[in-house]
Coordinates of C-alpha atoms and ligand atoms in Angstrom, one line a residue:
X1 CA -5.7 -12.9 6.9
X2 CA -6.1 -8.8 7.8
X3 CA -5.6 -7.4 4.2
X4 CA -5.4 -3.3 4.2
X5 CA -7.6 -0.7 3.9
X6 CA -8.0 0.5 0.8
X7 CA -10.5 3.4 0.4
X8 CA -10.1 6.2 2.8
X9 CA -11.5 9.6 1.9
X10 CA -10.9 12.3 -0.2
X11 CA -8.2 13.3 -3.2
X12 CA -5.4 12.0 -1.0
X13 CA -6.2 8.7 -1.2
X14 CA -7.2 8.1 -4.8
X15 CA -3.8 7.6 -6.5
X16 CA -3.3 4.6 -3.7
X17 CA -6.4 3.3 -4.5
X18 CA -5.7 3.5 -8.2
X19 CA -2.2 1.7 -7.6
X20 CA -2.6 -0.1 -4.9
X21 CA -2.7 0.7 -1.0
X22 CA -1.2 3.1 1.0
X23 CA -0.7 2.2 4.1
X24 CA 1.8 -0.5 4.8
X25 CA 0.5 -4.4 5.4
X26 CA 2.1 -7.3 6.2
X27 CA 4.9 -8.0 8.7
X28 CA 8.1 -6.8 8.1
X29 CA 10.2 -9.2 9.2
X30 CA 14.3 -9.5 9.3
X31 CA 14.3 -12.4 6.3
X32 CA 14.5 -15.7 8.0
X33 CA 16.2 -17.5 5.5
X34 CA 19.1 -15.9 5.4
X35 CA 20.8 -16.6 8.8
X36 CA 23.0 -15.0 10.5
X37 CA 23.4 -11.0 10.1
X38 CA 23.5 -9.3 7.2
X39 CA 26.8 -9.2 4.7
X40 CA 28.7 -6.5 4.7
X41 CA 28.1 -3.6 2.4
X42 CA 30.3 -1.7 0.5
X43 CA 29.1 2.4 0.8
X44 CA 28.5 3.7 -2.4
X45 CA 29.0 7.7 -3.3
X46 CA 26.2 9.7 -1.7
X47 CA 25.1 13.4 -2.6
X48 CA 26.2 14.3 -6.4
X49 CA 24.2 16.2 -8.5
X50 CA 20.9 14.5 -9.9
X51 CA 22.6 13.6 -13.5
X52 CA 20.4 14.4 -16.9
X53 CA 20.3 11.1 -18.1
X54 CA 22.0 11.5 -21.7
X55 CA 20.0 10.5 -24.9
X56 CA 20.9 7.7 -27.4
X57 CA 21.6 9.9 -30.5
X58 CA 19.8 9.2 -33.8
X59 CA 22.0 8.0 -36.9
X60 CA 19.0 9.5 -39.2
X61 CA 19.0 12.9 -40.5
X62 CA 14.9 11.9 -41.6
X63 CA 13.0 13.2 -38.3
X64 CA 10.1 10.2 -38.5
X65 CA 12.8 8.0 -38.4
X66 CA 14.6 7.1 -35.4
X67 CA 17.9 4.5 -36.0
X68 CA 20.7 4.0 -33.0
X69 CA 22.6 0.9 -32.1
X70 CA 22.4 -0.6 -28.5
X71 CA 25.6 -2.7 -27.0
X72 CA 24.9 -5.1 -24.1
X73 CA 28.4 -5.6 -22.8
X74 CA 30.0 -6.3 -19.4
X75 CA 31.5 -2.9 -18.1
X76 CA 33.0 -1.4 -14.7
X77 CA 32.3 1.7 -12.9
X78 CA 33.5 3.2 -9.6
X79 CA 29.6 3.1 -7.6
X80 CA 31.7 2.5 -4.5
X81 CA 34.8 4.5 -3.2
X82 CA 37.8 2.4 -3.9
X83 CA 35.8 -0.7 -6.0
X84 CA 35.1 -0.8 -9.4
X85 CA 31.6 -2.6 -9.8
X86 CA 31.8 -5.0 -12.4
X87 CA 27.9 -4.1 -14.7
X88 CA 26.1 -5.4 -17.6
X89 CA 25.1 -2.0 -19.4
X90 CA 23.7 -0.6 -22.6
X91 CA 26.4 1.4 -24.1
X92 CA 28.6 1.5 -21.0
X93 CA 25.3 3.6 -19.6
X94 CA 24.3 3.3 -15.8
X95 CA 21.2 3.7 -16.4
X96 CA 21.5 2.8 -20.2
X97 CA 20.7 5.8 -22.5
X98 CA 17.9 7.6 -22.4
X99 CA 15.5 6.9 -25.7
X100 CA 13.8 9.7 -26.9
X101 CA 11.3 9.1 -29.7
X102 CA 8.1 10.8 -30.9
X103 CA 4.7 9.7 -31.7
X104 CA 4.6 8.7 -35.7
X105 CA 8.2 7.6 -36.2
X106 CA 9.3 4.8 -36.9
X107 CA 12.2 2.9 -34.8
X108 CA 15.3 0.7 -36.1
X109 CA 17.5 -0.1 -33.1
X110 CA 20.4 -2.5 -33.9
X111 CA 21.3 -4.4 -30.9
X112 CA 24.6 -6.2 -30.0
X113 CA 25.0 -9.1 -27.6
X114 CA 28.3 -8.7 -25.8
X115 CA 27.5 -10.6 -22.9
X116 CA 28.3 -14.2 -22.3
X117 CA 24.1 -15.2 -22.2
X118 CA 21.3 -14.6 -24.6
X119 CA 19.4 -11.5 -24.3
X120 CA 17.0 -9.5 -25.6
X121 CA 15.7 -6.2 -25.7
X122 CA 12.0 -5.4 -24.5
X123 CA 10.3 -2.2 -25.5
X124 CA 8.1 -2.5 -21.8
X125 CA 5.0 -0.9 -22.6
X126 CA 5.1 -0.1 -26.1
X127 CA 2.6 -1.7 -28.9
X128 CA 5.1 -3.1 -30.9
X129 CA 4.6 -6.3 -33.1
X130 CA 5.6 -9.7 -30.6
X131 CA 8.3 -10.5 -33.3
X132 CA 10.0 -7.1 -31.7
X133 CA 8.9 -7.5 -28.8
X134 CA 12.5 -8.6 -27.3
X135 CA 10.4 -11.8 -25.4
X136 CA 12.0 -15.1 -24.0
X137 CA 10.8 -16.3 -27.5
X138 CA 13.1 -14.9 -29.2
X139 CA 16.6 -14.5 -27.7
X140 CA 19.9 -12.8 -29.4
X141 CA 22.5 -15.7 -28.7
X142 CA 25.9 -14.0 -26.9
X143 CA 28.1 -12.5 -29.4
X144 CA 25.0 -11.6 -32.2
X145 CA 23.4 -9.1 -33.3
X146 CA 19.4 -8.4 -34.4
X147 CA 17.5 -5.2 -35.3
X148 CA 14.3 -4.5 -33.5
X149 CA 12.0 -2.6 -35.8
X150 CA 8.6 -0.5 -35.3
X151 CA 6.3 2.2 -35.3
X152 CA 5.2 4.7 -32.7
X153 CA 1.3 5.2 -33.0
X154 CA -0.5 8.4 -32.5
X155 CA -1.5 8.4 -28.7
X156 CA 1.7 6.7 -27.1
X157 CA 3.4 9.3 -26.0
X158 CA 4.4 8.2 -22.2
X159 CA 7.3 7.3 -20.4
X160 CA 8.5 3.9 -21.0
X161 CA 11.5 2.0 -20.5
X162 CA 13.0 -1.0 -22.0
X163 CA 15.1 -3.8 -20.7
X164 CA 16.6 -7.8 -21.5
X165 CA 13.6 -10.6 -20.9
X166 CA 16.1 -13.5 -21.7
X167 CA 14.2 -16.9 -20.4
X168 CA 14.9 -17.2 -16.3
X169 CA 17.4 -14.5 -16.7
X170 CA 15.8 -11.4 -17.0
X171 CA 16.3 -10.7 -12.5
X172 CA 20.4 -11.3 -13.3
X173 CA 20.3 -8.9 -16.1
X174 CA 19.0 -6.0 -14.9
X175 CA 20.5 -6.5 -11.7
X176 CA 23.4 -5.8 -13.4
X177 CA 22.5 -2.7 -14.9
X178 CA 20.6 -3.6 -18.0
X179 CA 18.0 -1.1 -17.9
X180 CA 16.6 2.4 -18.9
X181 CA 14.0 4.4 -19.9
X182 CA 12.5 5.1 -22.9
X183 CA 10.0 8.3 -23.5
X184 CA 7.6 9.0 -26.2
X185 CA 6.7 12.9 -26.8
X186 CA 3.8 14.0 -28.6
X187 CA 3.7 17.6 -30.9
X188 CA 0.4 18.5 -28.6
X189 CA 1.3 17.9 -25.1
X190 CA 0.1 20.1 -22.7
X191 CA 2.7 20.0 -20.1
X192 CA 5.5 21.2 -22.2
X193 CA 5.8 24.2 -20.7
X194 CA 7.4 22.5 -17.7
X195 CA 10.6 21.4 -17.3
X196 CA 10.8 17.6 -17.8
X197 CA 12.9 15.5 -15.1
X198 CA 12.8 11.4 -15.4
X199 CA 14.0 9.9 -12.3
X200 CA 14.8 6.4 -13.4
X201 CA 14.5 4.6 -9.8
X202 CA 16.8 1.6 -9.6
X203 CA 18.3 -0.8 -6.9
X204 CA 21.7 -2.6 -6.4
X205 CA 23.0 -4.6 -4.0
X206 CA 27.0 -4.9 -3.8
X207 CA 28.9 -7.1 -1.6
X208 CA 31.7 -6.2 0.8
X209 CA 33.5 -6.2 -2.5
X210 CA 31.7 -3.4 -3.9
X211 CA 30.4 -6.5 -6.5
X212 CA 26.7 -7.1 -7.7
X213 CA 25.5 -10.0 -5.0
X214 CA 24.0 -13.0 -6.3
X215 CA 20.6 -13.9 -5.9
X216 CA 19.8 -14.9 -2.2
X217 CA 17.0 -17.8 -1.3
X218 CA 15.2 -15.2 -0.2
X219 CA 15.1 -12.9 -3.4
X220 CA 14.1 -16.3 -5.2
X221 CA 10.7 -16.1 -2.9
X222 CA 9.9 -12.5 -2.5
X223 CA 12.1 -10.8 -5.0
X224 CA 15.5 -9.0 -4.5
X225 CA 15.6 -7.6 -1.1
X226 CA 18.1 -5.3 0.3
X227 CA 18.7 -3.2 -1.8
X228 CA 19.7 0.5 -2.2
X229 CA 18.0 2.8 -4.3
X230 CA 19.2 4.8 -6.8
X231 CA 17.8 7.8 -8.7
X232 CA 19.4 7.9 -12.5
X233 CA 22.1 5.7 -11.2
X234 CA 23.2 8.0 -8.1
X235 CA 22.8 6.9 -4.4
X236 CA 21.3 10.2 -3.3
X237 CA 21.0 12.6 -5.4
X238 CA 21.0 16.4 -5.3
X239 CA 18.4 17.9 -7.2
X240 CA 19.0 21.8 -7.3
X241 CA 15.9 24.2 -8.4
X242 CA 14.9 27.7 -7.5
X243 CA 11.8 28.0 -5.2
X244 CA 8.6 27.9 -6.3
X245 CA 9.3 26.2 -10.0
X246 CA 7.1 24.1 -11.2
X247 CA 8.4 20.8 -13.1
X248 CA 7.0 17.8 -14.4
X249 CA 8.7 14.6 -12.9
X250 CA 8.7 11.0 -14.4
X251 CA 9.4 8.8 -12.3
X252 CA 10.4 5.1 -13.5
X253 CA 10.3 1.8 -11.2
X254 CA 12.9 0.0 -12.2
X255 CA 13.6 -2.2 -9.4
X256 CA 13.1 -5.8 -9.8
X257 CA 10.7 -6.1 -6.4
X258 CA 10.6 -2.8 -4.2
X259 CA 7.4 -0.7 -4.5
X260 CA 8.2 3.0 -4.4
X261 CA 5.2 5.1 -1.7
X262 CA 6.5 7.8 -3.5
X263 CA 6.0 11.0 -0.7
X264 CA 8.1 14.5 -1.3
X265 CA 8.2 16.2 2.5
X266 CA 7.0 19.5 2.6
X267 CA 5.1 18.7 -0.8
X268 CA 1.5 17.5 -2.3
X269 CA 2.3 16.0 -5.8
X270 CA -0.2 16.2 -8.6
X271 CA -0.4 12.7 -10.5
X272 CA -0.6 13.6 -14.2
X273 CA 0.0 10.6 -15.9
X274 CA 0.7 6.7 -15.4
X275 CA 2.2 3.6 -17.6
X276 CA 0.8 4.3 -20.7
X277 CA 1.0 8.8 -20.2
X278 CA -1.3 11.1 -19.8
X279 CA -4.1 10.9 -17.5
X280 CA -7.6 12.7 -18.6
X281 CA -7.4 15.6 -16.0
X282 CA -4.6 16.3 -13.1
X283 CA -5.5 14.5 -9.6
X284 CA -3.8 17.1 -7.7
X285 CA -2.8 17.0 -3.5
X286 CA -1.7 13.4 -3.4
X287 CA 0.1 13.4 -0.4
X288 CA 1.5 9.7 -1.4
X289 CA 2.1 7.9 -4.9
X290 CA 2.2 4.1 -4.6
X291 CA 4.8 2.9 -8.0
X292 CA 4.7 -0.8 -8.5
X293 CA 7.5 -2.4 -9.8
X294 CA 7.8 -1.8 -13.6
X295 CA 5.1 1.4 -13.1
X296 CA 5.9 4.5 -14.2
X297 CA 4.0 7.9 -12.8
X298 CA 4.2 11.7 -14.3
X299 CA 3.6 14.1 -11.0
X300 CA 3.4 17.8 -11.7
X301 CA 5.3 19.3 -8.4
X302 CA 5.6 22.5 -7.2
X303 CA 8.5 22.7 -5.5
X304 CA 8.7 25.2 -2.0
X305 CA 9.0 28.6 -1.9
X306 CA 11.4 28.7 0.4
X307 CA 14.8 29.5 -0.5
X308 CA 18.1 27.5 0.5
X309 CA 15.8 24.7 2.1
X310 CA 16.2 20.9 1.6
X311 CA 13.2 18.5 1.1
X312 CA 13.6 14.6 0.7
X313 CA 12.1 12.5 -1.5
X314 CA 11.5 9.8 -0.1
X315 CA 9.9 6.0 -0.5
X316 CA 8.2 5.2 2.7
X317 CA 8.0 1.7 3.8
X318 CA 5.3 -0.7 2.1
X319 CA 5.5 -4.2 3.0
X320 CA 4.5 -6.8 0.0
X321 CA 4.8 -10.0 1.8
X322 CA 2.8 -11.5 4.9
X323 CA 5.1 -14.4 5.6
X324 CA 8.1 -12.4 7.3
X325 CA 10.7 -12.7 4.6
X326 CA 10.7 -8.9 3.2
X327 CA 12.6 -6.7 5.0
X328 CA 10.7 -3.0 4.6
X329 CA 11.7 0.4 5.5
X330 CA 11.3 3.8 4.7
X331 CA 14.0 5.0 2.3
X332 CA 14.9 8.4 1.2
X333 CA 15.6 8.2 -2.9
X334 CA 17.1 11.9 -3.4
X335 CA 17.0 15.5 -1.9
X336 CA 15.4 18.7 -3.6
X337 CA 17.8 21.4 -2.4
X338 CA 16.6 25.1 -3.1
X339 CA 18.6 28.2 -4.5
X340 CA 18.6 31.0 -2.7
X341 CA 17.0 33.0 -5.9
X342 CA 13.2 34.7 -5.5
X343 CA 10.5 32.3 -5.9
X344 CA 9.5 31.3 -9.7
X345 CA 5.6 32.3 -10.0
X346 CA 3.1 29.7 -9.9
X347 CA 2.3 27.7 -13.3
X348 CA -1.3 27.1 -14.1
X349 CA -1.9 23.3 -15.0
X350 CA -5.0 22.8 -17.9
X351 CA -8.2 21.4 -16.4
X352 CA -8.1 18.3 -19.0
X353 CA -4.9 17.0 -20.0
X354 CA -6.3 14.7 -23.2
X355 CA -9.8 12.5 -24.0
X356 CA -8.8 8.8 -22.6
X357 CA -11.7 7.5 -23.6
X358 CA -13.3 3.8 -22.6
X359 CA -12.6 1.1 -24.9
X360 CA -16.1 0.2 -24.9
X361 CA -17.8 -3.0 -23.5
X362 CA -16.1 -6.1 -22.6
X363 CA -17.3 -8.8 -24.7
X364 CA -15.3 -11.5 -23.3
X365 CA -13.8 -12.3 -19.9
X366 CA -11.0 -14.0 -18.5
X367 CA -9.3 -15.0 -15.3
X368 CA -6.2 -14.9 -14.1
X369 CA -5.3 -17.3 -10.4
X370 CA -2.4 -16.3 -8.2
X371 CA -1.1 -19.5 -6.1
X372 CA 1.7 -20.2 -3.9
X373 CA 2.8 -23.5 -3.1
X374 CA 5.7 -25.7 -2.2
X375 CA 7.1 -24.2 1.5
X376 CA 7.9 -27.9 2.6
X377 CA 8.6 -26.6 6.0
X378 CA 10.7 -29.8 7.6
X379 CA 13.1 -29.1 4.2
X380 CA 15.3 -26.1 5.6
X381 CA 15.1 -24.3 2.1
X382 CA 11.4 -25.6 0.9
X383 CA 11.2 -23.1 -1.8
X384 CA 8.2 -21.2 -2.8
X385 CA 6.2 -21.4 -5.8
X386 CA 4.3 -19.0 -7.7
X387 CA 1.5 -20.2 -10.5
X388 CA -0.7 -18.6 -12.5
X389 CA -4.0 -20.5 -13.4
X390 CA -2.2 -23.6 -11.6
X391 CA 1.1 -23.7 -13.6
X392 CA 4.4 -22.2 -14.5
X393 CA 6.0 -20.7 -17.6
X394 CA 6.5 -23.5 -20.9
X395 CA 7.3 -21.4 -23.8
X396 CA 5.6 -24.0 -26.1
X397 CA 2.5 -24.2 -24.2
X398 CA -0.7 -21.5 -24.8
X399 CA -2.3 -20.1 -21.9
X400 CA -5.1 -18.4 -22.8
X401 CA -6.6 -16.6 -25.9
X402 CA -7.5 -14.0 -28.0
X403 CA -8.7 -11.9 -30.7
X404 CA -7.1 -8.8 -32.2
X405 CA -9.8 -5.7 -31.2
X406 CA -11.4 -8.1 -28.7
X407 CA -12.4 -6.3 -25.6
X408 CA -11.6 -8.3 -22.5
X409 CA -12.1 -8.0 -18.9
X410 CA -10.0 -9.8 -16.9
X411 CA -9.9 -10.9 -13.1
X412 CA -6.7 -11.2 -11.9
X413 CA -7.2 -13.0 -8.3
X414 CA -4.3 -13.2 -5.8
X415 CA -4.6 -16.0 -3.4
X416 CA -0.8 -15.9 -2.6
X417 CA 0.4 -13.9 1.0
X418 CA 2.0 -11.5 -1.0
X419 CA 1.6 -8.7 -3.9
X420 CA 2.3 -9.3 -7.0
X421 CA 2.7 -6.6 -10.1
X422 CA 1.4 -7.8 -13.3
X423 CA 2.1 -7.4 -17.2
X424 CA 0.6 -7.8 -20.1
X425 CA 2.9 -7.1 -23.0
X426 CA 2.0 -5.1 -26.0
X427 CA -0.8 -3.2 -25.0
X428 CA -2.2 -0.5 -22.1
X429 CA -5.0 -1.8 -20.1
X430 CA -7.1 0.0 -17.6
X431 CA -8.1 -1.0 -13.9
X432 CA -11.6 -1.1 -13.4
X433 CA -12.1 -2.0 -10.2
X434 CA -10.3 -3.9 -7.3
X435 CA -12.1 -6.0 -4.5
X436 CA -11.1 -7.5 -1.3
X437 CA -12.7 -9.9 0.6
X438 CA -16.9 -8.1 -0.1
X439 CA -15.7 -5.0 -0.9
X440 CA -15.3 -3.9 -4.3
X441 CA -13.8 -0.4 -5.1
X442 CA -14.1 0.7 -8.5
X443 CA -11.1 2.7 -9.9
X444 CA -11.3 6.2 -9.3
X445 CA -10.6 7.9 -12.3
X446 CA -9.9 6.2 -15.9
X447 CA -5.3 5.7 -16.4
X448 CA -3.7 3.5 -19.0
X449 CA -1.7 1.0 -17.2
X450 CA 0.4 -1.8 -18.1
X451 CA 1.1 -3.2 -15.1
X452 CA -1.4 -3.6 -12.0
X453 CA -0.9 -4.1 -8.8
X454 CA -3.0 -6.9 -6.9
X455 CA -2.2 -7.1 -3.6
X456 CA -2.1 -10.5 -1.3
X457 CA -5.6 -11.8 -0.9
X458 CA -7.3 -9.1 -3.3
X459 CA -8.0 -9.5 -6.9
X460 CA -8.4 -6.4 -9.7
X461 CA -10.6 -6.1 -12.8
X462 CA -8.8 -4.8 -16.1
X463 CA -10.3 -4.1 -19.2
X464 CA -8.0 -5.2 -21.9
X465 CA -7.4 -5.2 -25.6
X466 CA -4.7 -6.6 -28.2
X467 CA -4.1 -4.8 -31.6
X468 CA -1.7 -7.4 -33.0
X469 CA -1.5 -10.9 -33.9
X470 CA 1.2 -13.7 -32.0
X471 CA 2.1 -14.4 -29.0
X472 CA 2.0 -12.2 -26.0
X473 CA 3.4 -12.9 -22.4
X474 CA 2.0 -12.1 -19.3
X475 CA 3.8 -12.0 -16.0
X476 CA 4.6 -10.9 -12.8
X477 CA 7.4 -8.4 -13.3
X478 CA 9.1 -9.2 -9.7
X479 CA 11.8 -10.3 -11.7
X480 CA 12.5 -13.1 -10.2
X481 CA 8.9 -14.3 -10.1
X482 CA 8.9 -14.0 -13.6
X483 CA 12.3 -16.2 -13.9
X484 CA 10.8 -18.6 -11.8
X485 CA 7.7 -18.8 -14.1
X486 CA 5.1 -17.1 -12.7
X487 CA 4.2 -16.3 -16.8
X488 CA 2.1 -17.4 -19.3
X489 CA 1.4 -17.0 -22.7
X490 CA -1.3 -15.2 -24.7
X491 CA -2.1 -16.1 -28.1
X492 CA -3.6 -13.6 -30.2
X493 CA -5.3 -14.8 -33.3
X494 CA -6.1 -12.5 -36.4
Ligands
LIG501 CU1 9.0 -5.3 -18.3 CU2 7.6 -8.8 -19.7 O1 8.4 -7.0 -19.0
LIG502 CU1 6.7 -5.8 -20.9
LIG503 CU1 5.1 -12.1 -8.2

């Protein structure tokens, strides 16, 4: 199978080969499963103001503690002219409330179960103990409550964002609306000059309806598909700035399936940070930002100098699957609109941004297998099967494991015909290198990550540590990859 290209020359190419690939692969095709054409849509409301996502307020008047209350609970909101959408949200929040925390604090967020299903709450990318880690281990049964608990290290601050991880669950959950971000600031950041903008990037899918559609065949195989993005819970936003400002943009992939090519018209971005924040020193005149699902970037952006001008930003089509059951387009996510004030000088970005240093030598090594199997083609709806390592998730089982301060590299090999995002819980990890078919490429410059991309047929090298005892998944986070079981478990022992 033709894989894609994946190191072209110069700057422009090295925050795809970092993340992934650039240039679309695989067939697109028009999802052969489904049959017949395509359910009608309801329209959702296009073209209001990109919304500053509120915060969830803090209950303690002791600044290194942070203590809020969460509510999962069914909810209705008008995303459609004429519908009311019937949600799942965090404090009636579409996207839930923004988290705001700082490095040294430490958390106490009580959490209420509303819905009619266990949840949980995960803290996605955050170091905190796995008894808080909101896993399928341990669920809050519908209609209780439980307190997640922990500390912020020195080092974490990044963007974040946190989410339910109920067992085969997780993909109805947050296609509900049972997601938002979550950022950690430090008191020494060297972008805080800038104005700070999180774009929270999520998808739904309503029916004629205006109602959240259930999961399709073909979401079960290649993840949700179809569906529209939204930027902090808006269908095409407007994002209004005066020429020639200079912000710093988070950008969250909260989709369960659809990678973001992140590309501004008009505009080279300047990747300053990934999952886990900052990177070492800006990678400036990316003309392209490939976001995995679950991936977050920070891109310093220097928006035109042209007044009363509009740019979109856009997510240009990347296909994930080989087999013809992805349907993959470009896709504009919101529009930049300028004032018509005099441009806002230029803003001089610091040559190093912070010391992200190597863990030091691996000392141990382990391997993770990508399969597919089960397309019994005579069947009509012969399912596919993801594995890791030749099986799928059994809470009770342990897949591999561990030592606390044990440096790891791990292979992650992908011998499925499509790409798959994946997790490690509790800890940032970086990519060291990435190989497909004889070539190897190694990773172009150091970024914490807690999510890598492998793409169909390729496999990546990570470097990876624990720093906490129990048991830690790891998973594909196409959502409904992960439902199906394509998880494990990694025990790490004292
Ligand atoms: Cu964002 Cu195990 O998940
Ligand atoms: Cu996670
Ligand atoms: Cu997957």
């Amino acid at each position: 199978m033709k894989r894609r290209q994946f190191l072209a020359a110069g700057a422009a190419s090295t925050a795809s080969a970092l993340f992934g690939c650039g240039g679309g692969g695989g067939s697109g095709g028009s999802g052969m499963m489904s049959g017949g054409p395509p359910a009608p849509r309801a329209a959702l409301i296009e073209g209001q103001p990109l919304p500053t996502l509120p915060s969830l307020s803090n209950t303690s008047v002791d600044p290194s503690q942070f203590v809020a209350s969460l509510s999962a609970a069914p909810a209705q909101l008008e995303l459609a002219t004429g519908s009311r959408t019937g949600l799942w949200l965090y404090n009636g929040a579409f996207p839930g409330p923004l988290i705001e925390l700082r490095e040294g604090q430490r958390v106490s967020v009580r959490v209420e179960n509303r819905l009619s299903i266990d949840t949980t709450v995960h803290w996605h990318g955050l170091p905190v103990p796995p008894d808080q880690d909101g896993s399928p281990m341990e669920p809050i049964p519908a209609g209780d409550t439980r307190a997640y608990t922990y500390d912020i290290p020195a080092g974490t601050a990044g963007t974040y964002w946190y989410h339910p991880h109920a067992h085969q669950t997780t993909a109805l959950q947050v296609a509900r609306g049972l997601a938002a971000p979550l950022i950690v600031r430090s008191s020494d950041d060297p972008l805080a000059m800038l104005p700070d903008v999180t774009l929270f990037v999520s998808g739904v899918r309503l029916d004629a309806a205006g109602q959240v559609s259930p999961m399709s065949p073909v979401d079960a195989m290649v993840g949700r598909q179809g569906e529209t993005l939204l930027v902090n819970g808006k269908r095409l936003p407007v994002h209004n700035v005066r020429p020639g400002t200079t912000q710093r943009w988070r950008v969250l992939n909260a989709t369960s399936a659809h990678y973001l090519r992140l590309s501004l018209e008009g505009h080279s971005l300047t990747l300053v940070g990934t999952d886990g924040g900052l990177l070492s020193a800006p990678q400036p005149g990316q003309s392209e930002i490939l976001v995995a699902p679950a991936q977050r970037v920070e891109i310093v952006v220097r928006i035109s100098g042209t007044p009363n001008a509009r740019f979109r930003f856009r997510a240009l089509r990347h296909a994930t699957d080989s087999m013809g059951f992805g349907v993959y387009a470009d896709e504009d996510l919101m529009t930049v609109q300028t004032s018509a004030e005099s441009p806002a000088a230029p803003v001089a970005l610091p040559a190093t941004l912070r010391a992200l240093g190597d863990p030091g030598p691996a000392t141990a090594h382990q391997r993770l297998q990508l399969d597919q199997g089960g397309m019994g083609m005579g069947a009509g709806m012969g399912m596919l099967n993801f594995t890791i390592n030749g099986r799928t998730f059994d809470p009770t089982r342990v897949d591999l494991t561990t030592q606390v301060g044990r440096i790891e590299a791990w292979d992650i090999v992908n011998n499925t015909m499509m790409d798959h995002p994946i997790h490690i819980h509790g800890t940032q990890f970086q990519l060291l290198r990435r190989q497909s078919g004889a070539t190897v490429t190694a990773a172009p410059f150091p970024a914490w990550l807690d999510t890598v991309d492998v793409p169909a047929g390729e496999s990546a090298t990570i470097k990876v540590r624990q720093t906490m005892p129990g048991k830690r998944m790891f998973h594909c986070h196409i959502l409904e990859h992960e439902d199906a079981g394509m998880m494990g478990v990694l025990d790490v022992a004292v």
